[in-house]
XYZ file of C-alpha atoms in Angstrom:
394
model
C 0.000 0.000 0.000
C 2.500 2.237 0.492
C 4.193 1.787 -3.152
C 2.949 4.606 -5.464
C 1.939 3.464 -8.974
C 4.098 5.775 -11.694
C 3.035 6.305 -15.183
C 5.266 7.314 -17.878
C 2.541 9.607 -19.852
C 5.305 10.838 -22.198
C 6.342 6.821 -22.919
C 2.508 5.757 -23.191
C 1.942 8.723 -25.783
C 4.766 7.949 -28.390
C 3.647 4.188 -27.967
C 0.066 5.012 -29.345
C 1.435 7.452 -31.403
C 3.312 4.732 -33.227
C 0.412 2.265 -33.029
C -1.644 4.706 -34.625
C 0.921 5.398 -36.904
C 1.565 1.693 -38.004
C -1.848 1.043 -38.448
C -2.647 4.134 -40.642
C 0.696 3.358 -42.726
C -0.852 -0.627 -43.104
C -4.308 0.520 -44.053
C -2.882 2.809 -46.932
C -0.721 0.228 -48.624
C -3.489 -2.117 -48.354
C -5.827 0.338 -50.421
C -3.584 0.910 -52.572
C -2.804 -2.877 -53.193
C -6.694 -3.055 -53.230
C -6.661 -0.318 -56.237
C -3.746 -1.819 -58.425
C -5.616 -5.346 -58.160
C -8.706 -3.649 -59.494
C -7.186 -2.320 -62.620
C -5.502 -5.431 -63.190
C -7.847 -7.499 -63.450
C -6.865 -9.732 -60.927
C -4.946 -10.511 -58.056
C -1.383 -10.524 -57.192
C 0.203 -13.981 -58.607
C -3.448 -14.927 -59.994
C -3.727 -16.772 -62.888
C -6.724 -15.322 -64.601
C -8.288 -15.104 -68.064
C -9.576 -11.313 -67.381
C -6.359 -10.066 -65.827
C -6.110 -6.675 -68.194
C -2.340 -5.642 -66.947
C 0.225 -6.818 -64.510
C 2.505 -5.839 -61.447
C 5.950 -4.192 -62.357
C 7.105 -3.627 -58.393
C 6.914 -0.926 -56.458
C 8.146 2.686 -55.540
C 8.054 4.312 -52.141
C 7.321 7.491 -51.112
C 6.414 9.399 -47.926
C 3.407 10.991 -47.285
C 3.120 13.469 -43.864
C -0.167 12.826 -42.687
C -1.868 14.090 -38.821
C -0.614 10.692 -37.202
C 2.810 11.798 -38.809
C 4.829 10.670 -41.481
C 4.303 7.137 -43.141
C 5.785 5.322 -46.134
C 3.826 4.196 -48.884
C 4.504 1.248 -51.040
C 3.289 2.621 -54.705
C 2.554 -0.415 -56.907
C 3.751 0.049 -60.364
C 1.743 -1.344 -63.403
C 3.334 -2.787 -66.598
C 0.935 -1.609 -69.595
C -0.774 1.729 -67.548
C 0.154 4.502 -65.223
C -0.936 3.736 -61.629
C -3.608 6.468 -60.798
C -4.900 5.916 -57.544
C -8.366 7.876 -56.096
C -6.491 7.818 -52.272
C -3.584 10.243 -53.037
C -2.990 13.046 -55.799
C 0.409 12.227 -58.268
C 3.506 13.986 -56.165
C 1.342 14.849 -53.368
C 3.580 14.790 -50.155
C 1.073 15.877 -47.708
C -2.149 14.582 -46.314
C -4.755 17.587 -47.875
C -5.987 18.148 -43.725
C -2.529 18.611 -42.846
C -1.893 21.449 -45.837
C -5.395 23.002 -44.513
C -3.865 22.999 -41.183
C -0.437 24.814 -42.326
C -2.463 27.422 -44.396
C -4.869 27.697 -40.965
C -1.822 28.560 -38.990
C -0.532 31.149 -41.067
C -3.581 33.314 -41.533
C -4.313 32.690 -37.896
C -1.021 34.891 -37.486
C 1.580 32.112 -36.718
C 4.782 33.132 -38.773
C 6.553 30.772 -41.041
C 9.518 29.920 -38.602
C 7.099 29.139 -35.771
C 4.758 27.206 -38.556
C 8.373 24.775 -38.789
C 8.933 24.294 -35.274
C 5.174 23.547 -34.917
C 4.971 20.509 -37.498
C 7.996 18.952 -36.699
C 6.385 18.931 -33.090
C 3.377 17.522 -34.239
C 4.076 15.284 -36.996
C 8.126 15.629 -36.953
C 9.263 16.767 -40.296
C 9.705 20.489 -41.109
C 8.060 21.886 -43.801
C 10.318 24.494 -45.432
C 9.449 28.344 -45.456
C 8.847 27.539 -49.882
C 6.331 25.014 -48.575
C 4.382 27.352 -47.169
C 4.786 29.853 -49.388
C 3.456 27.768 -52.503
C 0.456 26.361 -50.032
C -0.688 29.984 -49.648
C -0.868 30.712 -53.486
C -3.292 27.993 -53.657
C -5.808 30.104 -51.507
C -4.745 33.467 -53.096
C -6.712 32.524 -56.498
C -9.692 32.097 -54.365
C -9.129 35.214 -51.552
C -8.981 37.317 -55.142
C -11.872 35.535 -56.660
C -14.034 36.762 -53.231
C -12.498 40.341 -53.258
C -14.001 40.994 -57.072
C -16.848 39.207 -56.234
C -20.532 40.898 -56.964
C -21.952 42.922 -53.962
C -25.182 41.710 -53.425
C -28.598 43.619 -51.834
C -28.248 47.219 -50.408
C -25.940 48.477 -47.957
C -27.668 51.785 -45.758
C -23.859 52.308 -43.782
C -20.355 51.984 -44.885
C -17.605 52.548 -42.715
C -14.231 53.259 -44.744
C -10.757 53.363 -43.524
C -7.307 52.649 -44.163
C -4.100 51.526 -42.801
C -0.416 51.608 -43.542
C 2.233 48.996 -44.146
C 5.668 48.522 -44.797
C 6.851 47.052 -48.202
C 10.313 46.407 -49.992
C 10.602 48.525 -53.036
C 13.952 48.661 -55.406
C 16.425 47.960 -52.081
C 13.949 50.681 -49.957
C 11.147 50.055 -47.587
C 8.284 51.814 -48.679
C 5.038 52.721 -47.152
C 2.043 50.881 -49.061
C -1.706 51.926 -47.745
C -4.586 49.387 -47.680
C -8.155 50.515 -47.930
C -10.907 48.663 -46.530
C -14.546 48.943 -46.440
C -17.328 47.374 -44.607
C -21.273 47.434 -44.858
C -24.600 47.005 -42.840
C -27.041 45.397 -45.154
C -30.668 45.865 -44.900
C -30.799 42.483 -43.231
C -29.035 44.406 -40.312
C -25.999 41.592 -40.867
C -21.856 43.264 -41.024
C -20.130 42.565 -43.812
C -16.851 42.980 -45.605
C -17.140 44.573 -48.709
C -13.879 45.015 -49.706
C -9.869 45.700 -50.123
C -7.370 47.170 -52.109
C -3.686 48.198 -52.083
C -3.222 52.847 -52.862
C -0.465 54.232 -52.603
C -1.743 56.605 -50.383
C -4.997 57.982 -48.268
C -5.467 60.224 -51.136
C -8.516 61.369 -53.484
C -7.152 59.317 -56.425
C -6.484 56.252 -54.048
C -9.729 56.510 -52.604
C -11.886 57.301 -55.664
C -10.222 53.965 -57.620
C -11.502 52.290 -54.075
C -15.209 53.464 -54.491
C -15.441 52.888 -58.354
C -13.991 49.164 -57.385
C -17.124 49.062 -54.720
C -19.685 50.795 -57.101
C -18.589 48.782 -60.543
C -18.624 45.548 -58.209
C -22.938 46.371 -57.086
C -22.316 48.440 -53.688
C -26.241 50.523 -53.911
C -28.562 51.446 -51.368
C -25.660 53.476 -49.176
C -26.836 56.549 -47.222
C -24.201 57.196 -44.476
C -20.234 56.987 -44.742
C -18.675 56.805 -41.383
C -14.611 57.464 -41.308
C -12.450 59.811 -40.383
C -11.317 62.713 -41.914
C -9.109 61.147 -44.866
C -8.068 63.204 -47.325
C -9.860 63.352 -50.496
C -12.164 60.559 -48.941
C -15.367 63.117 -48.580
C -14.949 64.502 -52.374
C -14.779 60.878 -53.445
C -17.954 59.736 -51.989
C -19.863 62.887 -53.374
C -18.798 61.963 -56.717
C -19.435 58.029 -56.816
C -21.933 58.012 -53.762
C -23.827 61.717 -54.144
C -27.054 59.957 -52.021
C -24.699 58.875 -48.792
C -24.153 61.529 -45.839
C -20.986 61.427 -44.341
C -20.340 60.608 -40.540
C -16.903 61.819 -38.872
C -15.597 59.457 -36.388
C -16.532 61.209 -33.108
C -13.541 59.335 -31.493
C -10.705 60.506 -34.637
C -12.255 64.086 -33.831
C -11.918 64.160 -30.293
C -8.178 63.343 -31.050
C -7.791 66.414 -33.506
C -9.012 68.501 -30.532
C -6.787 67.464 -28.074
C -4.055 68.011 -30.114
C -4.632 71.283 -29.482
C -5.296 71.231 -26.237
C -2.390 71.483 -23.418
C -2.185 67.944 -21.439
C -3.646 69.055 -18.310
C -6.791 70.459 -19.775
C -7.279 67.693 -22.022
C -9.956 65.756 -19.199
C -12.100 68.537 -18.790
C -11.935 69.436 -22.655
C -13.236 65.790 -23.277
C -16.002 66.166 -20.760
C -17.399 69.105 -22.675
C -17.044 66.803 -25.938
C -18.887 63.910 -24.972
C -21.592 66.425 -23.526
C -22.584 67.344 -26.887
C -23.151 63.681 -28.475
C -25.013 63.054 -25.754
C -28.160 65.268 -26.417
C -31.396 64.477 -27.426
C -31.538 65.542 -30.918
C -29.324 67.526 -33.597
C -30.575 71.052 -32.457
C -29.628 70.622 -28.645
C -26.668 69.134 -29.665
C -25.760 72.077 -32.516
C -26.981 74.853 -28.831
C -24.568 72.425 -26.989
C -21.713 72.622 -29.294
C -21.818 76.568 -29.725
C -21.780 77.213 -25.975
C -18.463 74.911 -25.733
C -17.349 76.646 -28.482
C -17.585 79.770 -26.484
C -16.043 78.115 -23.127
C -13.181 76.945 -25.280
C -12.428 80.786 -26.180
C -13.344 81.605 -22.397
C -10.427 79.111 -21.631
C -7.803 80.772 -24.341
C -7.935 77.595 -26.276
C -8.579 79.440 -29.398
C -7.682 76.875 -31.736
C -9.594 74.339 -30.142
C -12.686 76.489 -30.644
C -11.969 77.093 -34.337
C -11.744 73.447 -35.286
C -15.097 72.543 -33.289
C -16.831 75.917 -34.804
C -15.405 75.075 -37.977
C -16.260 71.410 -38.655
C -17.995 69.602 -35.405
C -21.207 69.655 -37.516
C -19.697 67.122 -39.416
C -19.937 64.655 -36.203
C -23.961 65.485 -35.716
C -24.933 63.500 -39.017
C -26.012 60.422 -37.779
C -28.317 62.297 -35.075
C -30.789 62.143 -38.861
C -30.620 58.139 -38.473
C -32.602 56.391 -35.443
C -31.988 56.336 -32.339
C -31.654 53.049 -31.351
C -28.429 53.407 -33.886
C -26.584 56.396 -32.861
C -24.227 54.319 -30.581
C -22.979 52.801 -34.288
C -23.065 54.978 -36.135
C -20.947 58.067 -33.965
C -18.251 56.257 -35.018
C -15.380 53.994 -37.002
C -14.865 51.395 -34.163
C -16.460 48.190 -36.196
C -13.781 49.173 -38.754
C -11.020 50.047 -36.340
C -11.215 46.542 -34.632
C -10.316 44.532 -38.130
C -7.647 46.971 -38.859
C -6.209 45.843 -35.588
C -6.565 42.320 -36.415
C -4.850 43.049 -39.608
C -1.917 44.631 -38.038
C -1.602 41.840 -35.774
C -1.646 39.520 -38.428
C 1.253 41.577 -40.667
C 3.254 42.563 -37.615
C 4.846 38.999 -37.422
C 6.255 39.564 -41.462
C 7.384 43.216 -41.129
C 8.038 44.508 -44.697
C 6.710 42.618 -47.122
C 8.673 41.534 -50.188
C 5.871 43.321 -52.654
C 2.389 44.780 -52.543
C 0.667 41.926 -53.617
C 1.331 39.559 -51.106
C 0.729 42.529 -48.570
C -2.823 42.498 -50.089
C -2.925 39.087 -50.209
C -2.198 38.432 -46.318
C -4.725 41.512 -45.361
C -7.462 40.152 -47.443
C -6.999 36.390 -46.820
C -7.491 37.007 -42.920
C -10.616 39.381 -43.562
C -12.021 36.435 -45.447
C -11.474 34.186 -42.736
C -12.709 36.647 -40.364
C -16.021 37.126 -42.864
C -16.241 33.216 -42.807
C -16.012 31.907 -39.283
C -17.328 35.304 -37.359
C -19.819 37.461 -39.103
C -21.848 35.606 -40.263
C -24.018 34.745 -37.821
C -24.018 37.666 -35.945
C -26.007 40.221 -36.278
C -24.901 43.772 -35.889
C -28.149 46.123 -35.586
C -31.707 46.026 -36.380
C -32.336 47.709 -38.779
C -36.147 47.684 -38.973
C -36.414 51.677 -37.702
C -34.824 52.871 -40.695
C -36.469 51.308 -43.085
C -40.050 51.827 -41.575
C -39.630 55.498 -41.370
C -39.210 54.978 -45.275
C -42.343 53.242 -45.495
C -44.198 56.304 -43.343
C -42.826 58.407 -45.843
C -40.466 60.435 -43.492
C -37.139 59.602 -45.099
C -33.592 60.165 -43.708
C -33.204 63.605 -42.459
């Protein structure tokens, strides 16, 4: 009784691992002996008047597979090429352990760590060029879905854009991506799309919204973003029916910018005061009497930028109510750009735009297939009956 029992865990696990190995490895060859009998005709070593070809030996070859790396015993036909239905000619990889590399990369795991990880798990490395030539086969499909047709109408966008770091004749360059999402009328998120600019500028983002418009994107009556440059001009031309939202929150920033550190708490308070009001004309009295404190306080600046363009933050007070807290501002959009620079952080500079696009978009698609699309983001049902009542959007 007073012996303790030990159990070698580690020594039990690479036991079964090798069981499980084994018996995978046996029940291969054995379909594959299965298959070359078929298109014979007959058995090995059987005498038979419908035998149609015969064995010529064998060729191995490994195959890495998620109970780790087995040899195969090809059979080899005499009069025919062996095609067999169980693995793909040259194919060196079970297909759920490739889904599993690509998984790992877009799930933000860089390409060193992506080695050290299968050799763990399966033991052999796959090469950096391994991974790289598993990605291209999703990038045909990731640029399928970004020129694919927007569908139904879309009553909010929210546009922004971020910056990242590419290699460019020996220099690293700054390369911008802009990315837009949509509410449909179903009330549902969704990613409408990406592209590589240059810059935040009116040509960059005017290519953007003809790729959105040529591609279906209808129905839109509020932009929400920040103040981009040539981003408002843009939408007027390709979007004249949508009203443009400033970020509250990218506003706020502006101010304090011009606002000395210790007053910045207080200036903030008398910020948030004016979203808060009932309805656009308390919140236009609001904003002129803190645009009078501001000059009581010598922050003359301060004053001019909130005289000059805080109307431009009371547009979605002419939406309902029940969406104001979505609408004030670019926070849905703000929390996939962070995902996307936590995804490109691991790389750094990228060797070229394209794959740069191709990362960013890749991981919004996987985002737009395992998380949005069940979830639904607002009902929409007030806007669209005030349509019906003949009230329209103010």
């Amino acid at each position: 009784m007073g012996q303790v029992i030990q159990i070698d865990e580690a020594r039990i696990r690479d036991h079964l691992g090798e069981m499980v190995r084994g018996t995978v490895e046996e029940a291969l060859n054995a379909m594959l002996d299965a298959e070359a009998d078929r298109l014979c005709g007959a058995g090995r070593y059987e005498r038979s008047e419908g035998r149609k070809d015969t064995r010529a030996g064998s060729y191995e070859r490994s195959l890495d597979t998620k109970a780790g790396k087995v040899s195969l015993k090809v059979p080899k036909l005499r009069r025919q090429t062996f095609e067999t239905a169980i693995i793909e000619r040259y194919q060196r990889r079970e297909s759920s352990v490739e889904e599993a590399l690509i998984e790992m990369y877009l799930a933000g795991v860089s390409v060193r760590r992506v080695e050290d990880i299968t050799e763990a798990l399966w033991g052999t490395r796959v090469s950096p060029g391994t991974v790289s030539n598993l990605n291209k086969k999703i990038y045909a499909k990731i640029d399928a879905w970004r020129h694919r047709k927007i569908e139904g109408d879309h009553p909010y966008v929210f546009l922004d854009g971020i910056v990242m770091k590419r290699s460019w004749a020996g220099e690293v360059r700054n390369v911008s991506l802009l990315v837009a999402i949509g509410v449909t009328r179903e009330g549902y998120r969704e990613i409408l799309g990406i592209v590589e600019g240059p810059k935040e500028d009116k040509s960059g983002w005017s290519a953007f919204l003809r790729h959105l418009v040529d591609r279906g994107l209808s129905g839109v009556q509020l932009i929400v973003s920040d103040a981009c440059r040539g981003l408002v001009e843009s939408a007027a031309e390709f979007l004249p029916d949508a009203q443009w939202q400033r970020c509250v929150v990218h506003f706020y920033r502006n101010v304090f910018s011009l606002v000395p550190a210790g007053k910045v708490r207080d200036v903030a308070k008398m910020l948030k005061a004016i979203h808060a009001q009932e309805d656009h004309r308390a919140a236009a009295e609001k904003m002129a009497a803190i645009v009078a404190d501001l000059r009581a306080m010598r922050l003359s600046k301060a004053a001019d930028l909130l005289e000059e363009h805080g109307h431009e933050t009371l547009t979605f007070y002419g939406f309902p109510d029940s969406h104001w807290i979505k609408l004030r501002t670019n926070n849905p959009l703000e929390r996939i750009m962070r995902e996307i620079r936590r995804r490109t952080r691991v790389v750094g500079a990228f060797p070229d735009g394209k794959s740069c696009l191709n990362l960013a978009a890749a991981r919004l698609r996987h985002i737009a297939g395992t998380q949005w699309s069940t979830r639904k983001y607002m009902n929409m049902t007030p806007l669209f009956a005030d349509q019906t009542k003949g009230a329209g959007v103010a």
